[in-house]
Structures are given as structure tokens and as C-alpha cells.
Coordinates of C-alpha atoms in Angstrom, one line a residue:
Chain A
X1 CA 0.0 0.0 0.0
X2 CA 2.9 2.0 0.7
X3 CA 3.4 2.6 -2.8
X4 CA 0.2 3.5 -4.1
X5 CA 1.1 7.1 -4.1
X6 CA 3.6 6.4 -6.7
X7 CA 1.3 5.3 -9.4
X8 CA -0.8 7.4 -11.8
X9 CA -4.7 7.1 -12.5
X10 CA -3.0 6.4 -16.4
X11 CA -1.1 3.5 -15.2
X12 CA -4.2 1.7 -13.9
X13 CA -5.5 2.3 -17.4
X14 CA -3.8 -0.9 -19.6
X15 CA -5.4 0.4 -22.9
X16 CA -4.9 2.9 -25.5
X17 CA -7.5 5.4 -25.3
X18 CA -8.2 4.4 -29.0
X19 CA -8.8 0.5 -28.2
X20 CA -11.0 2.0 -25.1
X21 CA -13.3 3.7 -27.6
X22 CA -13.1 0.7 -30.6
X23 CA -14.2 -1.1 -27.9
X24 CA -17.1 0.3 -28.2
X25 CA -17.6 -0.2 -31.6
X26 CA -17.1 -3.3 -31.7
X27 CA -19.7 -4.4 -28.6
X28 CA -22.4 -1.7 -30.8
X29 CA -21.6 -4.2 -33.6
X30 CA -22.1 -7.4 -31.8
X31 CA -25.5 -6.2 -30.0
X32 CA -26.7 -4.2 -33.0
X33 CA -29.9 -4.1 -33.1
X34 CA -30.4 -4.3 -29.4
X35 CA -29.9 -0.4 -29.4
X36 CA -33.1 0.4 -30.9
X37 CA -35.0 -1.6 -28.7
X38 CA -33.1 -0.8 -25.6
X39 CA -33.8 3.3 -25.7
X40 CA -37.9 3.0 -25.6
X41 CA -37.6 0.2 -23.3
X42 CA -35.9 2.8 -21.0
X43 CA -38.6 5.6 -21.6
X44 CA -41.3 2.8 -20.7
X45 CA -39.5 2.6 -17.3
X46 CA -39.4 6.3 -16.9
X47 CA -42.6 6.5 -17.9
X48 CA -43.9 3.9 -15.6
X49 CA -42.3 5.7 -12.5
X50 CA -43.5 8.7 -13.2
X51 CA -47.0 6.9 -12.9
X52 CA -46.0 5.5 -9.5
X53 CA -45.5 1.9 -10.6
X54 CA -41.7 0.6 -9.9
X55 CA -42.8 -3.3 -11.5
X56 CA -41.6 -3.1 -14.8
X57 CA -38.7 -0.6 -14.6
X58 CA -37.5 -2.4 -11.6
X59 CA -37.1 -5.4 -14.6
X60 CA -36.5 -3.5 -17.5
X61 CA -33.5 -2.0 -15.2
X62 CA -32.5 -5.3 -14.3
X63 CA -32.3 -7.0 -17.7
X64 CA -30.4 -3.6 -19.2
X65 CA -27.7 -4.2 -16.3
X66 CA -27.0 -8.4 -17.0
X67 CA -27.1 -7.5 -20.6
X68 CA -24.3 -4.9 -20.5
X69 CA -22.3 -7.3 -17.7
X70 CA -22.6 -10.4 -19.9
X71 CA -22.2 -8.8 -23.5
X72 CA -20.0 -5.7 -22.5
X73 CA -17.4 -6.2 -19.5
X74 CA -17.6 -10.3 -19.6
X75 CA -17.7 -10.8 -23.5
X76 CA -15.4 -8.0 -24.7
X77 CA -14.0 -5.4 -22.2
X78 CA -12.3 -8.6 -20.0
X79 CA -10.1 -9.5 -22.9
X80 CA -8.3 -6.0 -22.2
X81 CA -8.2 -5.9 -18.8
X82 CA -8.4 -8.5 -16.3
X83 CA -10.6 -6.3 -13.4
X84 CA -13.0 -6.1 -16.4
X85 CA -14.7 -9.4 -15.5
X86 CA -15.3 -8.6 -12.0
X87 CA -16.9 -5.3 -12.8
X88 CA -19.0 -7.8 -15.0
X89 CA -20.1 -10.1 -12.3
X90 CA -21.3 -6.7 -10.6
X91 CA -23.0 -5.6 -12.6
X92 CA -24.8 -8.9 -12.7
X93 CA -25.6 -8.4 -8.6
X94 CA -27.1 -5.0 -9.6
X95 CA -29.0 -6.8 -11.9
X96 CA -30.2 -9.1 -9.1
X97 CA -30.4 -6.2 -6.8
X98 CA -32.5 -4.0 -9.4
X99 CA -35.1 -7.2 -9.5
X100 CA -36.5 -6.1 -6.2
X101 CA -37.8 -2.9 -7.4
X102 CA -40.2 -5.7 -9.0
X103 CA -41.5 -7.1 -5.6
X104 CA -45.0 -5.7 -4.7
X105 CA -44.7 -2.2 -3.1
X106 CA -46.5 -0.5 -0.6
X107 CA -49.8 1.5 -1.5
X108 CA -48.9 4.0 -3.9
X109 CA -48.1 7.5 -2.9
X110 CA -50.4 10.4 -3.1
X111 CA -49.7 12.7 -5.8
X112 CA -49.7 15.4 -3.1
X113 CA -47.1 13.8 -1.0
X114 CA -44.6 13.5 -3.8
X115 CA -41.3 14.6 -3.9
X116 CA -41.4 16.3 -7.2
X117 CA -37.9 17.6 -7.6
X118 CA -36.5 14.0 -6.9
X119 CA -39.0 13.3 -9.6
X120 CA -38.2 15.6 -12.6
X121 CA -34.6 15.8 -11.8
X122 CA -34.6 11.8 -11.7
X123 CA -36.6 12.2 -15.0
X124 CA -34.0 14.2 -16.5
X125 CA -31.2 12.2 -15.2
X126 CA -33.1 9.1 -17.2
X127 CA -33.8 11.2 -20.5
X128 CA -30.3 12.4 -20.2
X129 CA -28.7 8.8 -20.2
X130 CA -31.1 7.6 -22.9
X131 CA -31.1 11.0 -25.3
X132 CA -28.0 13.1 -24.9
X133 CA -25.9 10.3 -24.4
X134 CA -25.7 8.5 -27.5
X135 CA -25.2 12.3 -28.9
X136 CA -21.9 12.5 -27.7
X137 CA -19.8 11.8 -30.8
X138 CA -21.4 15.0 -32.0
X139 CA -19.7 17.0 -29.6
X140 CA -16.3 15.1 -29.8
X141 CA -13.9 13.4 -32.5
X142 CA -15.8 10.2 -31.8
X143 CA -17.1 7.9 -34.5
X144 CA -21.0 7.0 -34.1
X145 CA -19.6 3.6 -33.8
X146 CA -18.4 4.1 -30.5
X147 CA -21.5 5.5 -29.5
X148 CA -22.5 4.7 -25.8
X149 CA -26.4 3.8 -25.8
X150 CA -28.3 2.8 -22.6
X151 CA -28.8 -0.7 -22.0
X152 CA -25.7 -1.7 -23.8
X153 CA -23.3 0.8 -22.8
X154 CA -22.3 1.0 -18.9
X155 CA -22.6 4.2 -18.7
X156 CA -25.7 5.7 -19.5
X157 CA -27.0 2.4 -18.1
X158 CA -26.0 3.7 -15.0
X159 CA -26.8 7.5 -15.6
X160 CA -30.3 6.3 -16.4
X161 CA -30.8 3.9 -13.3
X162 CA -29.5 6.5 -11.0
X163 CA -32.4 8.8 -12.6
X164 CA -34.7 6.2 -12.2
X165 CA -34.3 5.2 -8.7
X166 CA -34.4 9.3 -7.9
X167 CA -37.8 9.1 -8.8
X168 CA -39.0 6.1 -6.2
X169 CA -37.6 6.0 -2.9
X170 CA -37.7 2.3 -2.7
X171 CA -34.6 0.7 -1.8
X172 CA -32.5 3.9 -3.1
X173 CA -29.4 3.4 -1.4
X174 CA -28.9 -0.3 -1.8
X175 CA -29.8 -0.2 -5.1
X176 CA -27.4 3.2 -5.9
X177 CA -24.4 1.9 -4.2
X178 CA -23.3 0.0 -7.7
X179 CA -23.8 2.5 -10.0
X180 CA -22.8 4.9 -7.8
X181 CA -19.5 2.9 -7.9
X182 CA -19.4 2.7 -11.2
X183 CA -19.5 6.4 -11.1
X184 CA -16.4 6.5 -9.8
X185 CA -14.4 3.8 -11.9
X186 CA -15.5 5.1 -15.1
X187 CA -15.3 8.8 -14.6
X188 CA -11.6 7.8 -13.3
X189 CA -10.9 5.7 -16.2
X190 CA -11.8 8.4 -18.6
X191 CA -10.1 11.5 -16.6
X192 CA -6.9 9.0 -17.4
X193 CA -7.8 8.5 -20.9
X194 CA -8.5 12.3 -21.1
X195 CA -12.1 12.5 -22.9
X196 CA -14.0 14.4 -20.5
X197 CA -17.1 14.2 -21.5
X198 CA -17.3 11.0 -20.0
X199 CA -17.6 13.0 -16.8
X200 CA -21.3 13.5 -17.4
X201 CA -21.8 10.3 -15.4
X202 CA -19.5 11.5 -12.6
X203 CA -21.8 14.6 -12.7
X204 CA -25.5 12.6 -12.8
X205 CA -23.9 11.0 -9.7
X206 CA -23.2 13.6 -7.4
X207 CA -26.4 15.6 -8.5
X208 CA -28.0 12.2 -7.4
X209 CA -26.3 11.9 -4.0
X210 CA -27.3 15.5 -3.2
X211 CA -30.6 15.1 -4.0
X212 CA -31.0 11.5 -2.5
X213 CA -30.1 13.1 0.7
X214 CA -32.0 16.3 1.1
X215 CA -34.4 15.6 3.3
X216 CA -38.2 14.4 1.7
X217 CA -41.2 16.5 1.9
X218 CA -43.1 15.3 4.9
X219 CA -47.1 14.2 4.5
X220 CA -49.1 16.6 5.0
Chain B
X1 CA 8.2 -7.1 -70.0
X2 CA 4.8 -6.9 -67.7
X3 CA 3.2 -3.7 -68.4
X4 CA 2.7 -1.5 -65.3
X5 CA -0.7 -0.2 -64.2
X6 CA -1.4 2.2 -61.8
X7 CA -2.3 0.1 -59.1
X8 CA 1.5 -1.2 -59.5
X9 CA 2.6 2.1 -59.8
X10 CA 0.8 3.5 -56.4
X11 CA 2.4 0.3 -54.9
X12 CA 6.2 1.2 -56.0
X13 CA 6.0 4.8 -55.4
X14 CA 4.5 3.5 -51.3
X15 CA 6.9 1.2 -51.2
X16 CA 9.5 3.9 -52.5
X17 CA 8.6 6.1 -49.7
X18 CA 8.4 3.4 -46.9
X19 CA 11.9 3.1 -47.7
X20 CA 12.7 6.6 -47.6
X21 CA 11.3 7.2 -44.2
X22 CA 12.8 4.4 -43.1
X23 CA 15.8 5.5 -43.8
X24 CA 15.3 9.1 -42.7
X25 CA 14.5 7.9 -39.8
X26 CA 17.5 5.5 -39.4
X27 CA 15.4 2.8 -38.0
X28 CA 16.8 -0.2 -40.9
X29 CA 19.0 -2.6 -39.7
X30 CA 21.5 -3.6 -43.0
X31 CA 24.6 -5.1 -43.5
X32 CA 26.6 -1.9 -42.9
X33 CA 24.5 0.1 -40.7
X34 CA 24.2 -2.7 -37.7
X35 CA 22.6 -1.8 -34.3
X36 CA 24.9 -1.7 -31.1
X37 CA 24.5 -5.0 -29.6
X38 CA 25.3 -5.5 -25.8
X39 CA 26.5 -8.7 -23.7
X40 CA 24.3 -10.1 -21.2
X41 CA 27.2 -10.6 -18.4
X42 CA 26.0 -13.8 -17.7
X43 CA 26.7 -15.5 -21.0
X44 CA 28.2 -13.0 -23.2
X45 CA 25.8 -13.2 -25.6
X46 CA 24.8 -10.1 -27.5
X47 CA 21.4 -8.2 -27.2
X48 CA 20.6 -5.2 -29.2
X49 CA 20.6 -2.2 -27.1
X50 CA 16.7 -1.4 -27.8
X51 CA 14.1 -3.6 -27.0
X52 CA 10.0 -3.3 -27.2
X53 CA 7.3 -3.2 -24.6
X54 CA 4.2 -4.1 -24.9
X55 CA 2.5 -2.8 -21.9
X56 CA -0.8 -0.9 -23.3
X57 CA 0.5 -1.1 -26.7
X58 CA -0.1 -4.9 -27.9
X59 CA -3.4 -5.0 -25.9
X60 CA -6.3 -4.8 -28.5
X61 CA -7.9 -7.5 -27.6
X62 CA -9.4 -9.6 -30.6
X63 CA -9.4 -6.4 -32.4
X64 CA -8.5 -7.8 -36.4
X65 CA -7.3 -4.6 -37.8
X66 CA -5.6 -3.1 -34.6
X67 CA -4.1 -6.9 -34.2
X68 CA -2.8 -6.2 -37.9
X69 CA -1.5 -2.7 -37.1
X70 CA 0.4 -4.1 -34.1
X71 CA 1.7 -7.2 -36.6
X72 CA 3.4 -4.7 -38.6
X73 CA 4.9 -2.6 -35.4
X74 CA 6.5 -5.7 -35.0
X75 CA 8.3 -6.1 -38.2
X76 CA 9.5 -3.1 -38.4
X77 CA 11.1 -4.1 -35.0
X78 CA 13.1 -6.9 -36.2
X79 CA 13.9 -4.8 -39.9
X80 CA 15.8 -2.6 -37.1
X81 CA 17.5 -5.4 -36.0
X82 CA 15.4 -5.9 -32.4
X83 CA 15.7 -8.7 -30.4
X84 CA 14.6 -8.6 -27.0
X85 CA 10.5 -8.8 -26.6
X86 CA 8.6 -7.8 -23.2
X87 CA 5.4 -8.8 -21.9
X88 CA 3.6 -9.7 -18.9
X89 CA 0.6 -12.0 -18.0
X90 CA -1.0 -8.7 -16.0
X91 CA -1.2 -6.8 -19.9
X92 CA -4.1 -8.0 -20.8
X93 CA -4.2 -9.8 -24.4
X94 CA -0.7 -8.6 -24.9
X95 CA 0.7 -12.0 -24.9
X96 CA -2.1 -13.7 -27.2
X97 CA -1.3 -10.5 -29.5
X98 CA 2.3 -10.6 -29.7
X99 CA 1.9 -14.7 -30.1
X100 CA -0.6 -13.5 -33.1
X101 CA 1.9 -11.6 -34.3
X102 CA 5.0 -13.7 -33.9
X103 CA 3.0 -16.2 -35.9
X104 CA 2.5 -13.9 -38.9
X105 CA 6.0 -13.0 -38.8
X106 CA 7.1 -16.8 -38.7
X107 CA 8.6 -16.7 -35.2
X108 CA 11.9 -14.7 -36.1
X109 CA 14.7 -16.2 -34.7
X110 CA 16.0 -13.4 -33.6
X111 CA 13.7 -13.2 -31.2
X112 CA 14.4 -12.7 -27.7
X113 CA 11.3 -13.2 -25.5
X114 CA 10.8 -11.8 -22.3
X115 CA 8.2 -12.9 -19.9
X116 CA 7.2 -12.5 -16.1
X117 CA 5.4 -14.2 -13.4
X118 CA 2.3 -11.8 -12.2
X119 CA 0.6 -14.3 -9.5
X120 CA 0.9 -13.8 -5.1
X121 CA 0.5 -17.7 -5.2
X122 CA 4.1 -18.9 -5.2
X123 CA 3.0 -22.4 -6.4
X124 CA 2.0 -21.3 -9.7
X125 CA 5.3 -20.1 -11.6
X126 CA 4.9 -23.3 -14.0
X127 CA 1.4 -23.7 -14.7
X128 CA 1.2 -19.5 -15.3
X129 CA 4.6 -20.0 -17.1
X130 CA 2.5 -22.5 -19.4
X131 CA -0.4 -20.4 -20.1
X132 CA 1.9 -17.4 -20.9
X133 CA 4.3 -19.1 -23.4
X134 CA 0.6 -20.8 -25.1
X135 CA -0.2 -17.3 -25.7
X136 CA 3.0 -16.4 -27.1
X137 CA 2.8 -19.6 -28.8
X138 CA 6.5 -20.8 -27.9
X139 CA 7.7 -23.7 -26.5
X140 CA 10.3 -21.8 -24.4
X141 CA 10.9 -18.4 -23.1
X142 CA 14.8 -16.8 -23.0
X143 CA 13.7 -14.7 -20.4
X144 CA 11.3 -14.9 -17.2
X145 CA 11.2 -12.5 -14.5
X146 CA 9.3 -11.8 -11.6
X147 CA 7.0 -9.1 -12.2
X148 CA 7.1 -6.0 -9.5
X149 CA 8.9 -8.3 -6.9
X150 CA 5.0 -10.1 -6.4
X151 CA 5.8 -13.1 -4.1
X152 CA 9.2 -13.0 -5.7
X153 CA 10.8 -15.7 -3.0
X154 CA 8.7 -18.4 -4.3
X155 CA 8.9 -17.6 -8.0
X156 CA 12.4 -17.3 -8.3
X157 CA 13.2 -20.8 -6.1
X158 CA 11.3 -22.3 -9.0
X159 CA 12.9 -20.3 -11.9
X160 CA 16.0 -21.1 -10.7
X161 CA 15.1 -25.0 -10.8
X162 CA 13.0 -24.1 -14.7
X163 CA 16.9 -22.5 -15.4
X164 CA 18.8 -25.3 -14.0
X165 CA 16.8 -28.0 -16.4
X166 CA 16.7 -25.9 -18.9
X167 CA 13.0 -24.3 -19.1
X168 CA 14.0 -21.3 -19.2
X169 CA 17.7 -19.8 -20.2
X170 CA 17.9 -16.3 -18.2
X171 CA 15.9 -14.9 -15.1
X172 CA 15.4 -12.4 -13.4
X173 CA 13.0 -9.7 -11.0
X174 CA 11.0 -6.4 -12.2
X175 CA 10.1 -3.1 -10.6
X176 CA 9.0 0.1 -11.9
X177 CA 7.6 3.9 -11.4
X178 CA 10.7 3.9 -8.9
X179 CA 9.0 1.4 -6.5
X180 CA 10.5 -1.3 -4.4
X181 CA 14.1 -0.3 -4.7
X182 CA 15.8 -0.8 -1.5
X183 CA 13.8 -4.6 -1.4
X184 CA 14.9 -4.9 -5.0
X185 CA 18.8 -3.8 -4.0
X186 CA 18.5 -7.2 -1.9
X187 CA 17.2 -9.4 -4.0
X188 CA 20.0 -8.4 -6.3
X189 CA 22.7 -8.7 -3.6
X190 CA 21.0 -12.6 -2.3
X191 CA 19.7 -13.9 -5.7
X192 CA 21.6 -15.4 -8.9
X193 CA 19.9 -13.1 -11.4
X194 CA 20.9 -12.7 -15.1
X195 CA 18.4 -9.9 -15.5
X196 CA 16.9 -7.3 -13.5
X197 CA 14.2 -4.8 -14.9
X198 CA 13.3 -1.1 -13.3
X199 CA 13.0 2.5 -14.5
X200 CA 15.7 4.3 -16.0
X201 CA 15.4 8.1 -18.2
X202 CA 16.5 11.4 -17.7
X203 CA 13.6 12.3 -15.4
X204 CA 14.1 9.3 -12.8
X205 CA 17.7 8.3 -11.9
X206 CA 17.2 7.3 -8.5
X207 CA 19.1 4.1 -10.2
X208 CA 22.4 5.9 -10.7
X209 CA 23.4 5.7 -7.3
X210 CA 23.0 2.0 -6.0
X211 CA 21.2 0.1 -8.3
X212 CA 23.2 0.1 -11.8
X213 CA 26.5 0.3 -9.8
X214 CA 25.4 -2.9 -7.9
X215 CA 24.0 -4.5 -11.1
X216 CA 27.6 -4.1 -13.0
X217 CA 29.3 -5.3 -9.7
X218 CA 26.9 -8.2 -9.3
X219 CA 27.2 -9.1 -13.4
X220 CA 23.4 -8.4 -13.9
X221 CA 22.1 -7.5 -16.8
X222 CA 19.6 -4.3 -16.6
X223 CA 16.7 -3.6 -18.8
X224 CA 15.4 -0.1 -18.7
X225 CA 11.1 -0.1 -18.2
X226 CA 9.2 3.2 -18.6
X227 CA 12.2 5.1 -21.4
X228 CA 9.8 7.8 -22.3
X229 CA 7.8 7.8 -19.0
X230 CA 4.6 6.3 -20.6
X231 CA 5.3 9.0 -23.3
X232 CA 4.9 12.2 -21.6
X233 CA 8.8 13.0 -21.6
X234 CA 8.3 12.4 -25.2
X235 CA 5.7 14.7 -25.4
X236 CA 7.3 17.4 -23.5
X237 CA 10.2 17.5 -25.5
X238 CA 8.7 17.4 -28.4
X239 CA 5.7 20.6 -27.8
X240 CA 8.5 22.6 -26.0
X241 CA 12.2 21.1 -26.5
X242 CA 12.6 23.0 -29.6
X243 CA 14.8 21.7 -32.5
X244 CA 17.3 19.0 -31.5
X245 CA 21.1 20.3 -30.6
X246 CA 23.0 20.5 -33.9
X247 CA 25.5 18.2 -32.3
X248 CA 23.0 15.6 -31.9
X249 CA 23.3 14.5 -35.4
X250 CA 27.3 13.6 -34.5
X251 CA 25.8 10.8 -32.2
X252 CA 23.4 9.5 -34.6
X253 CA 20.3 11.3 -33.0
X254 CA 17.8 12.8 -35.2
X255 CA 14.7 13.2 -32.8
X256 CA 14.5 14.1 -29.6
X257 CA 13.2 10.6 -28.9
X258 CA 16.4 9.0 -29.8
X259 CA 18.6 11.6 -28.0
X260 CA 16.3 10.0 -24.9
X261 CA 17.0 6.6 -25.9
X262 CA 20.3 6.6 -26.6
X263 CA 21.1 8.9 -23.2
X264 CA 19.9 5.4 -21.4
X265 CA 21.3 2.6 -23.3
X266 CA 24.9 4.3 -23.2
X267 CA 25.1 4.1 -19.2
X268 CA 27.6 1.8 -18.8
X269 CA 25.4 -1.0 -16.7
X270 CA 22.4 -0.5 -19.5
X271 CA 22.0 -3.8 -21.1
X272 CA 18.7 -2.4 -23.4
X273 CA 15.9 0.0 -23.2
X274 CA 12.2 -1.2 -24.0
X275 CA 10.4 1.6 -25.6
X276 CA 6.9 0.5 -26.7
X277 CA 4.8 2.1 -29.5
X278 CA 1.7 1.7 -31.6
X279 CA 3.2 3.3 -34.5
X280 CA 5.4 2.0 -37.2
X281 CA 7.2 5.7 -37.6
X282 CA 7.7 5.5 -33.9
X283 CA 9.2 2.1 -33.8
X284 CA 11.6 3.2 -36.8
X285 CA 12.6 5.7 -34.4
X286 CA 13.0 4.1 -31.4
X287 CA 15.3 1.2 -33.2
X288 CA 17.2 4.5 -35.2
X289 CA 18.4 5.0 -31.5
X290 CA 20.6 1.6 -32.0
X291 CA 22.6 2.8 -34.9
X292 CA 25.5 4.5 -34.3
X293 CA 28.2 4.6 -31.8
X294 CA 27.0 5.0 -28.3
X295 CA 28.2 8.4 -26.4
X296 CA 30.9 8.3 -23.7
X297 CA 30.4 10.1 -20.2
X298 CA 31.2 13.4 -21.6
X299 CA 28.7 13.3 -24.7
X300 CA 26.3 11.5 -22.2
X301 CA 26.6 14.8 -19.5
X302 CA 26.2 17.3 -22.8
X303 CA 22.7 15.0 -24.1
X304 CA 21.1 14.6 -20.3
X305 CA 22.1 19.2 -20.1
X306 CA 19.7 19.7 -23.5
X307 CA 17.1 17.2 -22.1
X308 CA 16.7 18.8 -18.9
X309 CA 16.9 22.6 -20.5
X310 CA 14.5 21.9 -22.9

């Protein structure tokens, strides 16, 4: 541990940055079409919180989380780097994890009682993971190959989830730790690679802690 | 006589070219122009004074075209007359890469591979030994060191034994970024090593004072990890070094990359350097920086002054 200090964020990095983003491209290939389908099946789930149901986008979360686990860090990203395949087993607890979101809830909340800022901020936390994201070649000297599209991608997976569970307060924290880590790893990995607008994850996440922790409108 | 179209003609005038960079940047190995080669002091046997690394580099995964792009960093590593080869289990697909490689190229024979032992279990030096050189697609490595010290006790009991029946010809221990260096100064004082691996440039030369004068006292070869420091010395240099001293070209430098490379493989205890690259021009480069005489202490003193004014 000693000599921990010595090392760089760059030299935990064993990629190129332009393997990092081919890496992309390739998993968009080997999924393709799942994109397509993966970006409405998020606005369902955003669509269904906002109606106070947490059911289906406690699944559709779920599924979105294995499938970028199994087909992104297990299938691809662990050929690059070996800590790649426990960050794929992860994401397969989250997955797990997400699933109870499913279980029956409680009587839904009146309208009156919500917490609406948690509720539009979570909403635009979502719409930005599923909408802006896969924008972000636009804005940089990215190919739309290496596009990173919710449900396939990690992180606007996890930009969308952490949106998503801002907009139920059903198992927030337990459910936010892994993405929240994730947060962390990724906005690390790509302050080393130097693109920064991969920080827009970072961001989502410490909007979401700040917001996760301001304390909730009291019934009236 | 065949009649020349233009796709022939596009092909001449590229290959033309090639050539022509090549040799402008003095990175061909021919009969007259041969690289400096240094003895291992264990054996005597010669090494060329520049080596590759594959850390970051050779990791593309099963990436076809990058695989490709990396095939042909490769040859233009042996076309400079490169021998010694560097990779570690911890470097991802590196080794299936290079073994990718290495096949397209028909296993050169020059070829001096270099692997290390990355596991904290100190039973495993064989069986990860196995895997590594299935990778590479070898039979047998020339080199195997411990990588970063890691359990390095156990590891080198058994490379010792893997040397003794002939598994393995040289071995040795790794450190790097500076780290480990009084624990490595004993391993070098207790251990039979033929190699030992750590971090030598103009920037860090912590090594000066014990460790390279302890390595040509012991009769251990030293290969010299991180030459550019993961490329940002490079980069400095290069956005705000200026142009290269005029005197330069009178030691065969004609970048500042070479100046670097050169600088470390002409200390006297400096077996090779292991530069790695993704780029073909780069690698011409980097093996330019074996061409030539080396510099003695006096021309060494004047090319460390311009790297640390510019």
C-alpha cells in the first residue's frame, strides 16, 4: 500500500484510449440491433415511475444491467483488462439487486405527497442517459460507432438507473451503491484517458447523491 | 516485360517512400548500418541495445485490424535489428497478441522473449509459465522475470530449478515507477539473477546511485522499463524542447526521442531499453536510437544538459 502514491490514474489504465473507444464499436456491432430496442424500453420505465409503478422498470433496469455485464465487460471489455470481469459479475448483482424494485410495493403515494424535484430531476437524469448520451460523438472526434447507448453501454445504463431510482424512494441506497460505484471507476478511467465528456456520469452521480439526501417533503 | 498499371505504380512509389522514411528515420537494420549489440554478463551473448514493450500497446484485444497494425509494429522491429520482446501476463491480451503476431512473422529467430510471473500464489510459476508461453505460442521463453517483486521468494526458487533444467535460459525480477528499490537492492545482492528490470530516463535516476552500480558489480544485466515515461517525456520534448542540438546528429540522433534513448542505453550498466509504440514511424525511431556509436560520459553529460533545458 505503501506505494500506491507512486502510481498514476494512467497506469491503472492498460489500454490505449483508442482501443478503449473501438471497444465500443465493436460491442455496438455485436449487439446491434439491441440499441433500438433498448432506448424505448428505457422511456417505458421512466414513464412507468412517473405513474408510481416501480414493477416493470425495476425489470427492464434489471435486464439492461446483465445484458451490459454479460455482453460488454464479460464478453469483450475482460479481454483488455483483467478487473474487467469482476466489474461484469457486478453488474450482474445489480441486476439481481434491481429485480426487487419488482417485488409488490407499498400502496402508492399520493400525488400530493410526492417529492417532485426527486421526480423531474430523476426524469431528466433518465432522458439524459437515454437521449443526450448517445449524442456524444457530436460533440467530440468520436465515430458514431463508439456511441454509448443505454442498455448496452455502462454508462448511460447507470446514468439512467440513477435517474430512475431518484424518482422512487424504494430501496435507493442499496440499489445506488453499484452504480454509484461505477460512477467512480468510469469517470476515473476516462479523466486517465482524457475525454472528458465522460464526466457526465460523474456529474449525474453527485447531482443524485445531493438530492438522495436532502431531506423528503413530509405528508401533509 | 509486364506492363505497369497504376495500381502497380501507387504500390512502387509507397513502397519507395516506406523506404525513404525508413531510412530518414534510421530505424533499418542492414549489413553496414548494424545496431549496437550489448552482452548479457551472464553468458556473453549479445542483445541489441533497444528492446519493445508491450504494456498498453499490444493490448487490442481480438481487435483484427488493430491486431494487424500491431503485426506490422513488430516487423518493423526486427527490420531494425530488435531482439529482446517484453510482456507480462498482467497486460491484458498482450501476450495472445504478440503470439498473433510472432506467428504472422514466422517466429523470427532473432527473437528474444521476455516474460514474467504476475501471481501472489508462489506455487504457480509453472502452470502461469505454461499459459503465458501458449499465448505467445513458444515452447520456451529466453527470459522470465518476476513481475514488480509479487511473491518473488517463491517464483524465483522455482525459476531457478525451470533455469537449471533448462526451461528457461535467463531470469530475473521487475520493478518500476521507482518502486521497491531498497527490497529490490537485496534481491540483487541474495539472488543469482541474469536480468533485473526497473525505471531508468532522464527524469528518474534514482538508479544511478545504487542500483546500476550494484547490477555491473553483481554481473546483472539491466533492462530499462518506462524510457519515455509512458510517453509524456516524449511529449514534453517534443511541444517545447525545440529543435534537437545540432550536435545531436554527430551521435546518430535525429529526434528528440532517440537523444532519450540513446542517453539510457549508453550508461555503462544498460543492457537495453524497451520503448513501446503503436506506431510504425515510432518504432523506426526508437530502433534509429541503436545505430551509431554510443556516447561516452562526456557526450552523455552534454545530451542529459539539453534534455533537462528543454
Amino acid at each position: 500500500m505503501e506505494t500506491l502514491g507512486t502510481y498514476a490514474l494512467v497506469d491503472f489504465i492498460p489500454v490505449e484510449p483508442e482501443v478503449y473507444f473501438r471497444l465500443f464499436a465493436r460491442h455496438n456491432l455485436s449487439v446491434w440491433p439491441s440499441q433500438l430496442l433498448a432506448v424505448p424500453l428505457g422511456l417505458l420505465a421512466i414513464w412507468f415511475l412517473r405513474q408510481g409503478q416501480t414493477r416493470i422498470p425495476g425489470i427492464l433496469l434489471g435486464l439492461s444491467w446483465i445484458w451490459v455485464g454479460v455482453t460488454f465487460h464479460l464478453m469483450l471489455h475482460a479481454e483488455l483488462n483483467w478487473a474487467a470481469k469482476y466489474a461484469g459479475w457486478i453488474f450482474v448483482v445489480e441486476e439481481l439487486l434491481l429485480l426487487t424494485l419488482a417485488l409488490p410495493a407499498r400502496p402508492r403515494t399520493a400525488p400530493r405527497d410526492r417529492d417532485w424535484i426527486r421526480m423531474w430531476v430523476g426524469a431528466g437524469l433518465g432522458l439524459l442517459g437515454l437521449l443526450l448520451y448517445p449524442l456524444l460523438p457530436l460533440v467530440t472526434q468520436l465515430s458514431w460507432r463508439e456511441t454509448q447507448v443505454f442498455g448496452t453501454a455502462p454508462d448511460p445504463t447507470a446514468l439512467v438507473t440513477l435517474g430512475c431510482l431518484l424518482m422512487t424512494d424504494r430501496f435507493t441506497w442499496p440499489l445506488a451503491t453499484i452504480p454509484l460505484l461505477w460512477c467512480v471507476l468510469s469517470g476515473a478511467t476516462w479523466i486517465a484517458i482524457g475525454w472528458m465528456p465522460g464526466l457526465l456520469l460523474p456529474a449525474g452521480g453527485v447531482i443524485f447523491i445531493g438530492l438522495a439526501l436532502w431531506p423528503r417533503a413530509r405528508s401533509l | 516485360m509486364a506492363r505497369m498499371n497504376r495500381r502497380s505504380l501507387i504500390k512502387l512509389f509507397a513502397a519507395a517512400a516506406a523506404t525513404a522514411t525508413t531510412w530518414r528515420l534510421g530505424g533499418a537494420a542492414t549489413p553496414d548500418r548494424q545496431p549496437v549489440r550489448k552482452p548479457i554478463p551472464s553468458s556473453n551473448e549479445a542483445l541489441t541495445v533497444i528492446g519493445m514493450g508491450t504494456w498498453q500497446s499490444f493490448n487490442v484485444g481480438s481487435d483484427r485490424p488493430l491486431r494487424d497494425a500491431r503485426t506490422e509494429v513488430l516487423r518493423a522491429f526486427f527490420a531494425g535489428g530488435g531482439q529482446l520482446v517484453d510482456s507480462s501476463p498482467m497486460y491484458g491480451s498482450s501476450q495472445d497478441v504478440l503470439g498473433d503476431a510472432l506467428d504472422q512473422l514466422g517466429h523470427p529467430e532473432q527473437c528474444f522473449s521476455a516474460d514474467k510471473v504476475w501471481t501472489r500464489d508462489g506455487d504457480q510459476t509453472r502452470a502461469q509459465t505454461e499459459i503465458s508461453a501458449a499465448k505467445w505460442r513458444t515452447r520456451r521463453f529466453d527470459l522470465l522475470q518476476v513481475h514488480n517483486l509479487l511473491s518473488w521468494e517463491a517464483h524465483l526458487e522455482t525459476l531457478a530449478d525451470m533455469k537449471a533444467s533448462g526451461e528457461v535460459r535467463y531470469i530475473g525480477v521487475t520493478t518500476s515507477h521507482g518502486r521497491r528499490h531498497r527490497e529490490l537492492e537485496q534481491v540483487m545482492r541474495s539472488q543469482a539473477l541474469d536480468f533485473v528490470q526497473l525505471t531508468y530516463n532522464p527524469v528518474d535516476r534514482e538508479v544511478e546511485t545504487r542500483l546500476l552500480p550494484l547490477a555491473r558489480e553483481r554481473g546483472i544485466a539491466v533492462i530499462a522499463n518506462r524510457p519515455f515515461r509512458g510517453g509524456s517525456l516524449v511529449d514534453t520534448l517534443q511541444r517545447s524542447g525545440g529543435p534537437l542540438p545540432a550536435w545531436a546528429a554527430e551521435v546518430g540522433c535525429h529526434n528528440w526521442p532517440q537523444l532519450v534513448l540513446k542517453w539510457i542505453v549508453s550508461h555503462p550498466a544498460v543492457t537495453c531499453a524497451i520503448p513501446a509504440t503503436t506506431r510504425v514511424d515510432h518504432m523506426q525511431e526508437n530502433m534509429g536510437a541503436a545505430i551509431g556509436d554510443l556516447p561516452d560520459a562526456k557526450l552523455r553529460a552534454r545530451m542529459l544538459a539539453a534534455i533537462q533545458a528543454a
